[in-house]
RNA sequence: GGGUGCUUAGCUCAGCGGUAGAGCGUCGCCCUUACAAGGCGGUGGUCGUAGGUUCGAUCCCUACAGCACCCA
């Protein structure tokens, strides 16, 4: 083995070997255990959130596989309608073309070409993380099989009356020219203005003043609303206003949506361009007036003067004209929430358009889709971890709106609906099927709907479409390989757990439950583990414009400062932002980012994966866990050096020393903890339990205790110690494999032959169980005693500045029979590890030289002062220790002296307190005796 | 405005009713033949503030403050 842990070397070859050998395919043996990868965006690259999530999934899959489950990690990508179309459109823009120059078919073909060439970036990055996924079943939401599922679902829901087409107000992205989901809209606080505008009352000298942040929309006003109980305006309700700039008249209406105390208490109502106004318009039966074109320019419904102006130019013009008319009463700065498209950064314009919807809110829609999805969680059939996320889920579903599923794009599943010349709708697999199922005779030719379905529509089917539904037989890919077969694969539904971020509860979780329940009658997953969101070390959201993003691959491979600056600023167009980001990176990573390797990165994610909702990723911590990998590596080196050839069968298999029985006990206990932590998804505790076992017990104590045993005269002890060193190491490799797969595999290769193991990978070995290793409480007590004695001596040596290499005399005094037995038993180990001469007992009452002392129970462990120790320093040290113990005793006495405590506290707590005071007193007596001896 | 969290050592985080913990950092001594990415030993906290419940509160309750995030 190399002298130190070199992640790049280890990681470079294993993944390809695992994948090629097919070990990640379902074994066909044991209970099914499936995890669905929330399919990442095919245009995406791996970010910290993915890496974290995938580490969690991988730990679970590897663990369950080793436990003998029939595991399937179903992976793939989604077609990301908007994002992918945009990439190809940007490429065309470089050639000074638009998608319309190519035409629909040629454009879609070009997107496919892009996908074939560039769409595997993220899946290759997943391999770097070590994902134990079955790539032979990788799916893409635009695959023929998944597309067939999309068509069937659309058609079935349509025929069941659960999908309809309607003219509704939707979030319209004027830059992309498509509807987008509420969930793709961010409300961003911006500095704007609040303008107050006077609307004259018709046939009167009176007027009203309305306050608005969007004056240009007044061109589409249909009313002004006041609160029904607002006395200031009560006399005007029902009267008519002259809408300035337009030659229209509009009514004053009363509606309790209006906040009397906000602004002037008068609200202009523009139903075609505001969601709240739309609702008011409906209540008052006021037809909306659309005043913008789909690219957000003023249309022909507005006065001629404004037509063709962009919405912001129109605003300027409207304000100027109002000013000129003396109707602009006030302009003041105002902070407002602006809806911004996540996809294009364009300001969203609510727009009345024809769209397709899934009915989630009518009696029928609720009963057949929404309620079953709610019940699955309310009944506990689906469990959230941590469980309070169930509230978020149910609250969202309680307030859900119909789901707008159409998008005005070319890349995606084209809606399987056709229109005849009279505008009648015909739905089917294809035109022939649509005709065959027609309830009325089509008028003239049929024309297919131009729109495509929301990407999430196909993602919602992922739990069953990836398993082969709706086909009842094998599904083959383009190369003729079988990628799914519903007949066999439906055993993987429901999957065991969905691992995802809370931001995706609405996109994913809810919609998958709806679709899966409706079409298969099953839930898609039994548990939903909501992972924390990864932020930077200061708790700031990672964002490119802040310069605090981390690329997981940069952590794995390391990156020098200059390339890091270059890649972090490449996509930033604003010079000030560029400069800020560059400055920050030079400050945060003056030496670039060190390579920590996949294993250490994974261990860090595990260690940070508590139930908290955010994790602040601190690179320092990752470096610490790289040190842990190095520790494991070197421990293995030590063991392998000392066990250079295969152990003869049976030799040394019975532990001969207390140390072996102790470490096996601790291993068993640690494995029991690990089992619990896997069940509760407490990967932080799991990682810590294994970390402590490996470092603080196996390395710090067992390996050290093994040294004298290996070199001692007792050949039986030496043989069994060799065996135990190896057995515990091999168990540790298995226990850690789900967390750190690469290094454990690499070490396993050298360990396996020495133990005569036939499995060629750790992954093929069973996960170690607590019962595999014998527990021995007595041995544990012995070792605890030994550790206390050794620590006492070390403390004296350190505090008295005795050179570490110097061998010094050791005396023992007082104590009981057990101390004598133990001192004899551990004499060699104490001498070796504490660098002391063979201990000598001082009989009670005999003269003692001046010594420094450590107290273990009633035993005094003594180091003679002569030539080594400063008497004054030792007195001070003792005094400090005595004070500390006196404080502890006072605390105990305080409790036990309180009659209420003794009467009310549980008996075992009182007993524990009594025991504690006894132990403290024993120790105090020994310390006082020692102090007395020094002062004479 | 409605909701959900968070506040514990210098930093990043566990603990959540009965002796305050980890990693990193820091200080001292050591290049001891598995590991200086290391060893040994220290230092460091009135557990956000104020009340309450309890024999006992970092932990439960209430209020307040600060900080996040989600929804409108």
Short mmCIF file of N, CA and C in Angstrom, two decimals, chain A residues 450-584:
data_model
loop_
_atom_site.label_atom_id
_atom_site.label_comp_id
_atom_site.label_asym_id
_atom_site.label_seq_id
_atom_site.Cartn_x
_atom_site.Cartn_y
_atom_site.Cartn_z
N UNK A 450 -50.50 22.79 -30.98
CA UNK A 450 -49.07 23.12 -31.14
C UNK A 450 -48.29 23.00 -29.84
N UNK A 451 -48.99 22.99 -28.72
CA UNK A 451 -48.30 23.09 -27.44
C UNK A 451 -47.79 21.74 -26.95
N UNK A 452 -46.91 21.83 -25.97
CA UNK A 452 -46.38 20.61 -25.36
C UNK A 452 -46.80 20.61 -23.89
N UNK A 453 -46.55 19.48 -23.24
CA UNK A 453 -46.90 19.37 -21.82
C UNK A 453 -45.74 19.81 -20.94
N UNK A 454 -46.11 20.33 -19.80
CA UNK A 454 -45.16 20.67 -18.75
C UNK A 454 -44.23 19.48 -18.48
N UNK A 455 -42.94 19.78 -18.31
CA UNK A 455 -41.98 18.71 -18.03
C UNK A 455 -42.40 17.90 -16.80
N UNK A 456 -42.96 18.59 -15.82
CA UNK A 456 -43.32 17.90 -14.57
C UNK A 456 -44.48 16.93 -14.77
N UNK A 457 -45.22 17.10 -15.87
CA UNK A 457 -46.28 16.15 -16.15
C UNK A 457 -45.68 14.76 -16.36
N UNK A 458 -44.59 14.71 -17.11
CA UNK A 458 -43.95 13.41 -17.34
C UNK A 458 -43.17 12.95 -16.10
N UNK A 459 -42.59 13.90 -15.37
CA UNK A 459 -41.86 13.52 -14.15
C UNK A 459 -42.79 12.90 -13.12
N UNK A 460 -44.03 13.36 -13.12
CA UNK A 460 -44.99 12.85 -12.14
C UNK A 460 -45.25 11.36 -12.33
N UNK A 461 -44.98 10.86 -13.54
CA UNK A 461 -45.25 9.46 -13.84
C UNK A 461 -44.04 8.57 -13.57
N UNK A 462 -42.92 9.20 -13.23
CA UNK A 462 -41.63 8.51 -13.08
C UNK A 462 -41.71 7.22 -12.25
N UNK A 463 -42.43 7.22 -11.12
CA UNK A 463 -42.42 6.01 -10.29
C UNK A 463 -42.93 4.76 -11.00
N UNK A 464 -43.81 4.93 -11.96
CA UNK A 464 -44.31 3.72 -12.64
C UNK A 464 -43.94 3.67 -14.11
N UNK A 465 -43.76 4.85 -14.75
CA UNK A 465 -43.41 4.80 -16.18
C UNK A 465 -42.02 4.22 -16.37
N UNK A 466 -41.12 4.46 -15.42
CA UNK A 466 -39.76 3.91 -15.57
C UNK A 466 -39.74 2.40 -15.40
N UNK A 467 -40.79 1.87 -14.78
CA UNK A 467 -40.83 0.42 -14.56
C UNK A 467 -41.54 -0.30 -15.70
N UNK A 468 -41.90 0.47 -16.76
CA UNK A 468 -42.43 -0.19 -17.95
C UNK A 468 -43.89 0.12 -18.24
N UNK A 469 -44.63 0.66 -17.26
CA UNK A 469 -46.02 1.03 -17.49
C UNK A 469 -46.10 2.04 -18.64
N UNK A 470 -47.05 1.99 -19.53
CA UNK A 470 -48.26 1.17 -19.53
C UNK A 470 -48.11 -0.16 -20.28
N UNK A 471 -46.95 -0.40 -20.87
CA UNK A 471 -46.76 -1.66 -21.58
C UNK A 471 -46.77 -2.81 -20.58
N UNK A 472 -47.31 -3.95 -20.96
CA UNK A 472 -47.34 -5.04 -20.00
C UNK A 472 -46.19 -6.02 -20.23
N UNK A 473 -45.34 -5.71 -21.20
CA UNK A 473 -44.21 -6.59 -21.47
C UNK A 473 -42.92 -5.81 -21.47
N UNK A 474 -41.84 -6.41 -21.99
CA UNK A 474 -40.54 -5.75 -21.96
C UNK A 474 -40.51 -4.45 -22.78
N UNK A 475 -39.83 -3.45 -22.24
CA UNK A 475 -39.62 -2.20 -22.96
C UNK A 475 -38.16 -2.20 -23.40
N UNK A 476 -37.95 -1.96 -24.69
CA UNK A 476 -36.57 -1.99 -25.19
C UNK A 476 -36.10 -0.61 -25.57
N UNK A 477 -34.80 -0.39 -25.42
CA UNK A 477 -34.25 0.89 -25.85
C UNK A 477 -33.87 0.80 -27.32
N UNK A 478 -33.24 1.85 -27.84
CA UNK A 478 -32.93 1.92 -29.26
C UNK A 478 -31.98 0.79 -29.70
N UNK A 479 -31.22 0.25 -28.76
CA UNK A 479 -30.28 -0.82 -29.11
C UNK A 479 -30.89 -2.20 -28.91
N UNK A 480 -32.17 -2.23 -28.57
CA UNK A 480 -32.83 -3.52 -28.39
C UNK A 480 -32.65 -4.12 -27.01
N UNK A 481 -32.00 -3.38 -26.10
CA UNK A 481 -31.83 -3.90 -24.74
C UNK A 481 -33.09 -3.63 -23.92
N UNK A 482 -33.44 -4.58 -23.10
CA UNK A 482 -34.63 -4.41 -22.25
C UNK A 482 -34.28 -3.45 -21.10
N UNK A 483 -35.06 -2.39 -20.98
CA UNK A 483 -34.78 -1.42 -19.91
C UNK A 483 -35.81 -1.50 -18.79
N UNK A 484 -36.93 -2.14 -19.06
CA UNK A 484 -37.95 -2.28 -18.03
C UNK A 484 -38.96 -3.32 -18.48
N UNK A 485 -39.65 -3.88 -17.51
CA UNK A 485 -40.68 -4.86 -17.82
C UNK A 485 -41.69 -4.84 -16.67
N UNK A 486 -42.80 -4.19 -16.91
CA UNK A 486 -43.77 -3.94 -15.86
C UNK A 486 -44.17 -5.23 -15.13
N UNK A 487 -44.34 -6.31 -15.87
CA UNK A 487 -44.73 -7.57 -15.25
C UNK A 487 -43.81 -7.95 -14.09
N UNK A 488 -42.52 -7.80 -14.33
CA UNK A 488 -41.55 -8.17 -13.29
C UNK A 488 -41.23 -6.99 -12.37
N UNK A 489 -41.19 -5.81 -12.96
CA UNK A 489 -40.61 -4.68 -12.23
C UNK A 489 -41.60 -3.99 -11.30
N UNK A 490 -42.88 -4.33 -11.43
CA UNK A 490 -43.81 -3.64 -10.54
C UNK A 490 -43.59 -4.02 -9.08
N UNK A 491 -42.76 -5.04 -8.84
CA UNK A 491 -42.40 -5.32 -7.43
C UNK A 491 -41.66 -4.13 -6.80
N UNK A 492 -41.11 -3.25 -7.65
CA UNK A 492 -40.38 -2.10 -7.10
C UNK A 492 -41.28 -0.90 -6.80
N UNK A 493 -42.58 -1.09 -6.99
CA UNK A 493 -43.54 -0.04 -6.64
C UNK A 493 -44.38 -0.54 -5.48
N UNK A 494 -44.53 0.17 -4.39
CA UNK A 494 -43.91 1.45 -4.12
C UNK A 494 -42.42 1.32 -3.84
N UNK A 495 -41.71 2.39 -4.19
CA UNK A 495 -40.31 2.43 -3.84
C UNK A 495 -40.19 2.70 -2.34
N UNK A 496 -39.00 2.52 -1.83
CA UNK A 496 -38.83 2.60 -0.39
C UNK A 496 -38.85 4.04 0.10
N UNK A 497 -38.07 4.88 -0.54
CA UNK A 497 -37.94 6.24 -0.03
C UNK A 497 -37.58 7.17 -1.16
N UNK A 498 -38.17 8.35 -1.13
CA UNK A 498 -37.80 9.40 -2.07
C UNK A 498 -36.93 10.40 -1.31
N UNK A 499 -35.75 10.65 -1.84
CA UNK A 499 -34.84 11.59 -1.20
C UNK A 499 -34.84 12.87 -2.03
N UNK A 500 -35.27 13.96 -1.42
CA UNK A 500 -35.39 15.18 -2.21
C UNK A 500 -35.40 16.42 -1.34
N UNK A 501 -35.21 17.56 -1.96
CA UNK A 501 -35.20 18.83 -1.24
C UNK A 501 -36.62 19.31 -1.01
N UNK A 502 -36.82 20.11 0.03
CA UNK A 502 -38.18 20.56 0.34
C UNK A 502 -38.75 21.43 -0.77
N UNK A 503 -37.87 22.08 -1.52
CA UNK A 503 -38.35 22.96 -2.57
C UNK A 503 -39.06 22.19 -3.68
N UNK A 504 -38.94 20.88 -3.61
CA UNK A 504 -39.47 20.06 -4.69
C UNK A 504 -40.70 19.27 -4.22
N UNK A 505 -41.10 19.53 -2.96
CA UNK A 505 -42.26 18.81 -2.44
C UNK A 505 -43.45 19.00 -3.37
N UNK A 506 -43.62 20.24 -3.86
CA UNK A 506 -44.80 20.52 -4.67
C UNK A 506 -44.65 19.96 -6.08
N UNK A 507 -43.47 20.23 -6.67
CA UNK A 507 -43.24 19.75 -8.02
C UNK A 507 -43.39 18.24 -8.10
N UNK A 508 -42.70 17.59 -7.19
CA UNK A 508 -42.47 16.18 -7.31
C UNK A 508 -43.40 15.36 -6.51
N UNK A 509 -43.22 15.55 -5.21
CA UNK A 509 -43.82 14.61 -4.28
C UNK A 509 -45.32 14.57 -4.50
N UNK A 510 -45.96 15.73 -4.44
CA UNK A 510 -47.41 15.77 -4.52
C UNK A 510 -47.89 15.22 -5.87
N UNK A 511 -47.22 15.62 -6.94
CA UNK A 511 -47.70 15.21 -8.26
C UNK A 511 -47.45 13.74 -8.52
N UNK A 512 -46.34 13.23 -7.99
CA UNK A 512 -46.09 11.80 -8.15
C UNK A 512 -47.12 10.99 -7.38
N UNK A 513 -47.48 11.47 -6.21
CA UNK A 513 -48.48 10.73 -5.43
C UNK A 513 -49.81 10.73 -6.18
N UNK A 514 -50.18 11.91 -6.71
CA UNK A 514 -51.45 11.99 -7.45
C UNK A 514 -51.49 11.01 -8.61
N UNK A 515 -50.49 11.08 -9.45
CA UNK A 515 -50.52 10.27 -10.67
C UNK A 515 -50.38 8.79 -10.35
N UNK A 516 -49.49 8.47 -9.43
CA UNK A 516 -49.25 7.05 -9.15
C UNK A 516 -50.47 6.41 -8.50
N UNK A 517 -51.08 7.15 -7.56
CA UNK A 517 -52.28 6.64 -6.91
C UNK A 517 -53.38 6.40 -7.95
N UNK A 518 -53.55 7.38 -8.83
CA UNK A 518 -54.67 7.29 -9.78
C UNK A 518 -54.48 6.12 -10.74
N UNK A 519 -53.27 5.99 -11.27
CA UNK A 519 -53.09 5.02 -12.36
C UNK A 519 -52.67 3.63 -11.90
N UNK A 520 -52.09 3.50 -10.72
CA UNK A 520 -51.68 2.16 -10.29
C UNK A 520 -52.38 1.74 -9.01
N UNK A 521 -53.01 2.70 -8.36
CA UNK A 521 -53.66 2.37 -7.09
C UNK A 521 -52.65 2.24 -5.95
N UNK A 522 -51.38 2.39 -6.27
CA UNK A 522 -50.36 2.27 -5.21
C UNK A 522 -49.78 3.64 -4.90
N UNK A 523 -49.14 3.73 -3.74
CA UNK A 523 -48.37 4.93 -3.45
C UNK A 523 -47.02 4.81 -4.17
N UNK A 524 -46.40 5.93 -4.51
CA UNK A 524 -45.13 5.83 -5.23
C UNK A 524 -43.94 5.49 -4.33
N UNK A 525 -44.04 5.85 -3.05
CA UNK A 525 -42.92 5.60 -2.12
C UNK A 525 -43.49 5.57 -0.72
N UNK A 526 -42.82 4.83 0.15
CA UNK A 526 -43.33 4.71 1.52
C UNK A 526 -42.85 5.86 2.40
N UNK A 527 -41.67 6.35 2.11
CA UNK A 527 -41.13 7.44 2.93
C UNK A 527 -40.59 8.53 2.02
N UNK A 528 -40.61 9.74 2.55
CA UNK A 528 -40.02 10.87 1.83
C UNK A 528 -39.01 11.50 2.78
N UNK A 529 -37.76 11.36 2.43
CA UNK A 529 -36.71 11.97 3.25
C UNK A 529 -36.39 13.34 2.65
N UNK A 530 -36.71 14.37 3.39
CA UNK A 530 -36.46 15.73 2.90
C UNK A 530 -35.07 16.14 3.37
N UNK A 531 -34.17 16.25 2.42
CA UNK A 531 -32.81 16.59 2.81
C UNK A 531 -32.63 18.09 2.96
N UNK A 532 -31.63 18.45 3.69
CA UNK A 532 -31.33 19.86 3.92
C UNK A 532 -30.83 20.51 2.63
N UNK A 533 -30.94 21.81 2.58
CA UNK A 533 -30.43 22.57 1.45
C UNK A 533 -28.99 22.96 1.78
N UNK A 534 -28.10 22.76 0.84
CA UNK A 534 -26.69 23.05 1.08
C UNK A 534 -26.42 24.53 0.85
N UNK A 535 -25.83 25.16 1.85
CA UNK A 535 -25.44 26.57 1.71
C UNK A 535 -23.94 26.69 1.95
N UNK A 536 -23.45 27.91 1.86
CA UNK A 536 -22.02 28.08 2.09
C UNK A 536 -21.75 28.12 3.59
N UNK A 537 -20.48 28.25 3.97
CA UNK A 537 -20.12 28.12 5.38
C UNK A 537 -20.75 29.21 6.24
N UNK A 538 -21.15 30.33 5.63
CA UNK A 538 -21.78 31.39 6.41
C UNK A 538 -23.30 31.30 6.37
N UNK A 539 -23.81 30.26 5.77
CA UNK A 539 -25.25 30.09 5.74
C UNK A 539 -25.93 30.85 4.63
N UNK A 540 -25.15 31.39 3.71
CA UNK A 540 -25.74 32.10 2.58
C UNK A 540 -26.10 31.09 1.50
N UNK A 541 -27.20 31.38 0.81
CA UNK A 541 -27.58 30.56 -0.32
C UNK A 541 -26.46 30.61 -1.35
N UNK A 542 -26.16 29.46 -1.94
CA UNK A 542 -25.12 29.47 -2.96
C UNK A 542 -25.67 30.09 -4.23
N UNK A 543 -24.97 31.07 -4.75
CA UNK A 543 -25.42 31.65 -6.00
C UNK A 543 -24.24 32.14 -6.80
N UNK A 544 -24.37 31.98 -8.10
CA UNK A 544 -23.25 32.33 -8.97
C UNK A 544 -22.89 33.81 -8.84
N UNK A 545 -23.92 34.64 -8.64
CA UNK A 545 -23.62 36.07 -8.61
C UNK A 545 -23.00 36.48 -7.28
N UNK A 546 -23.07 35.61 -6.27
CA UNK A 546 -22.37 35.92 -5.03
C UNK A 546 -20.96 35.35 -5.05
N UNK A 547 -20.75 34.39 -5.92
CA UNK A 547 -19.42 33.78 -5.99
C UNK A 547 -19.17 32.80 -4.87
N UNK A 548 -20.23 32.31 -4.26
CA UNK A 548 -20.01 31.36 -3.16
C UNK A 548 -20.46 29.95 -3.51
N UNK A 549 -20.61 29.68 -4.82
CA UNK A 549 -20.95 28.31 -5.18
C UNK A 549 -19.72 27.44 -5.07
N UNK A 550 -19.96 26.17 -4.85
CA UNK A 550 -18.88 25.20 -4.86
C UNK A 550 -19.29 24.12 -5.85
N UNK A 551 -18.37 23.73 -6.69
CA UNK A 551 -18.64 22.63 -7.60
C UNK A 551 -18.12 21.37 -6.92
N UNK A 552 -19.00 20.38 -6.71
CA UNK A 552 -18.53 19.18 -6.01
C UNK A 552 -17.31 18.55 -6.66
N UNK A 553 -17.22 18.67 -7.98
CA UNK A 553 -16.07 18.06 -8.64
C UNK A 553 -14.78 18.81 -8.34
N UNK A 554 -14.89 20.12 -8.05
CA UNK A 554 -13.70 20.86 -7.64
C UNK A 554 -13.24 20.42 -6.26
N UNK A 555 -14.17 20.04 -5.42
CA UNK A 555 -13.79 19.53 -4.10
C UNK A 555 -13.12 18.17 -4.24
N UNK A 556 -13.67 17.36 -5.14
CA UNK A 556 -13.13 16.02 -5.32
C UNK A 556 -11.72 16.08 -5.92
N UNK A 557 -11.59 16.86 -7.01
CA UNK A 557 -10.33 16.87 -7.74
C UNK A 557 -9.38 17.98 -7.32
N UNK A 558 -9.92 18.99 -6.64
CA UNK A 558 -9.10 20.16 -6.33
C UNK A 558 -9.02 21.06 -7.54
N UNK A 559 -8.77 22.33 -7.31
CA UNK A 559 -8.63 23.26 -8.43
C UNK A 559 -7.75 24.42 -7.96
N UNK A 560 -6.89 24.87 -8.85
CA UNK A 560 -5.99 25.98 -8.52
C UNK A 560 -6.77 27.29 -8.58
N UNK A 561 -6.22 28.31 -7.98
CA UNK A 561 -6.93 29.59 -7.88
C UNK A 561 -7.34 30.17 -9.24
N UNK A 562 -6.40 30.24 -10.16
CA UNK A 562 -6.71 30.94 -11.42
C UNK A 562 -7.82 30.25 -12.22
N UNK A 563 -7.72 28.94 -12.40
CA UNK A 563 -8.84 28.28 -13.11
C UNK A 563 -10.16 28.45 -12.36
N UNK A 564 -10.10 28.48 -11.04
CA UNK A 564 -11.32 28.64 -10.26
C UNK A 564 -11.93 30.02 -10.51
N UNK A 565 -11.10 31.03 -10.51
CA UNK A 565 -11.58 32.39 -10.78
C UNK A 565 -12.19 32.43 -12.19
N UNK A 566 -11.48 31.83 -13.12
CA UNK A 566 -11.93 31.87 -14.51
C UNK A 566 -13.30 31.21 -14.66
N UNK A 567 -13.46 30.02 -14.07
CA UNK A 567 -14.73 29.32 -14.29
C UNK A 567 -15.87 29.97 -13.51
N UNK A 568 -15.55 30.62 -12.39
CA UNK A 568 -16.60 31.22 -11.58
C UNK A 568 -17.12 32.52 -12.18
N UNK A 569 -16.30 33.17 -13.00
CA UNK A 569 -16.71 34.46 -13.53
C UNK A 569 -17.13 34.37 -14.99
N UNK A 570 -16.91 33.18 -15.59
CA UNK A 570 -17.15 33.03 -17.03
C UNK A 570 -18.56 33.48 -17.44
N UNK A 571 -19.55 33.03 -16.65
CA UNK A 571 -20.93 33.28 -17.10
C UNK A 571 -21.48 34.62 -16.59
N UNK A 572 -20.64 35.39 -15.88
CA UNK A 572 -21.14 36.65 -15.33
C UNK A 572 -20.91 37.78 -16.31
N UNK A 573 -21.98 38.46 -16.64
CA UNK A 573 -21.88 39.47 -17.69
C UNK A 573 -21.66 40.88 -17.14
N UNK A 574 -22.14 41.13 -15.92
CA UNK A 574 -22.03 42.48 -15.37
C UNK A 574 -20.64 42.66 -14.74
N UNK A 575 -19.88 43.65 -15.21
CA UNK A 575 -18.50 43.82 -14.73
C UNK A 575 -18.36 43.96 -13.22
N UNK A 576 -19.29 44.73 -12.59
CA UNK A 576 -19.19 44.91 -11.14
C UNK A 576 -19.36 43.58 -10.40
N UNK A 577 -20.31 42.77 -10.89
CA UNK A 577 -20.54 41.46 -10.27
C UNK A 577 -19.32 40.58 -10.46
N UNK A 578 -18.78 40.62 -11.66
CA UNK A 578 -17.56 39.85 -11.94
C UNK A 578 -16.45 40.19 -10.96
N UNK A 579 -16.26 41.50 -10.77
CA UNK A 579 -15.18 41.96 -9.91
C UNK A 579 -15.41 41.51 -8.47
N UNK A 580 -16.65 41.61 -8.04
CA UNK A 580 -17.00 41.23 -6.67
C UNK A 580 -16.75 39.74 -6.45
N UNK A 581 -17.20 38.94 -7.42
CA UNK A 581 -17.04 37.50 -7.31
C UNK A 581 -15.55 37.12 -7.30
N UNK A 582 -14.81 37.76 -8.19
CA UNK A 582 -13.38 37.44 -8.26
C UNK A 582 -12.69 37.77 -6.94
N UNK A 583 -13.05 38.92 -6.38
CA UNK A 583 -12.45 39.35 -5.12
C UNK A 583 -12.75 38.33 -4.02
N UNK A 584 -14.00 37.90 -3.98
CA UNK A 584 -14.40 36.97 -2.95
C UNK A 584 -13.67 35.63 -3.07
#
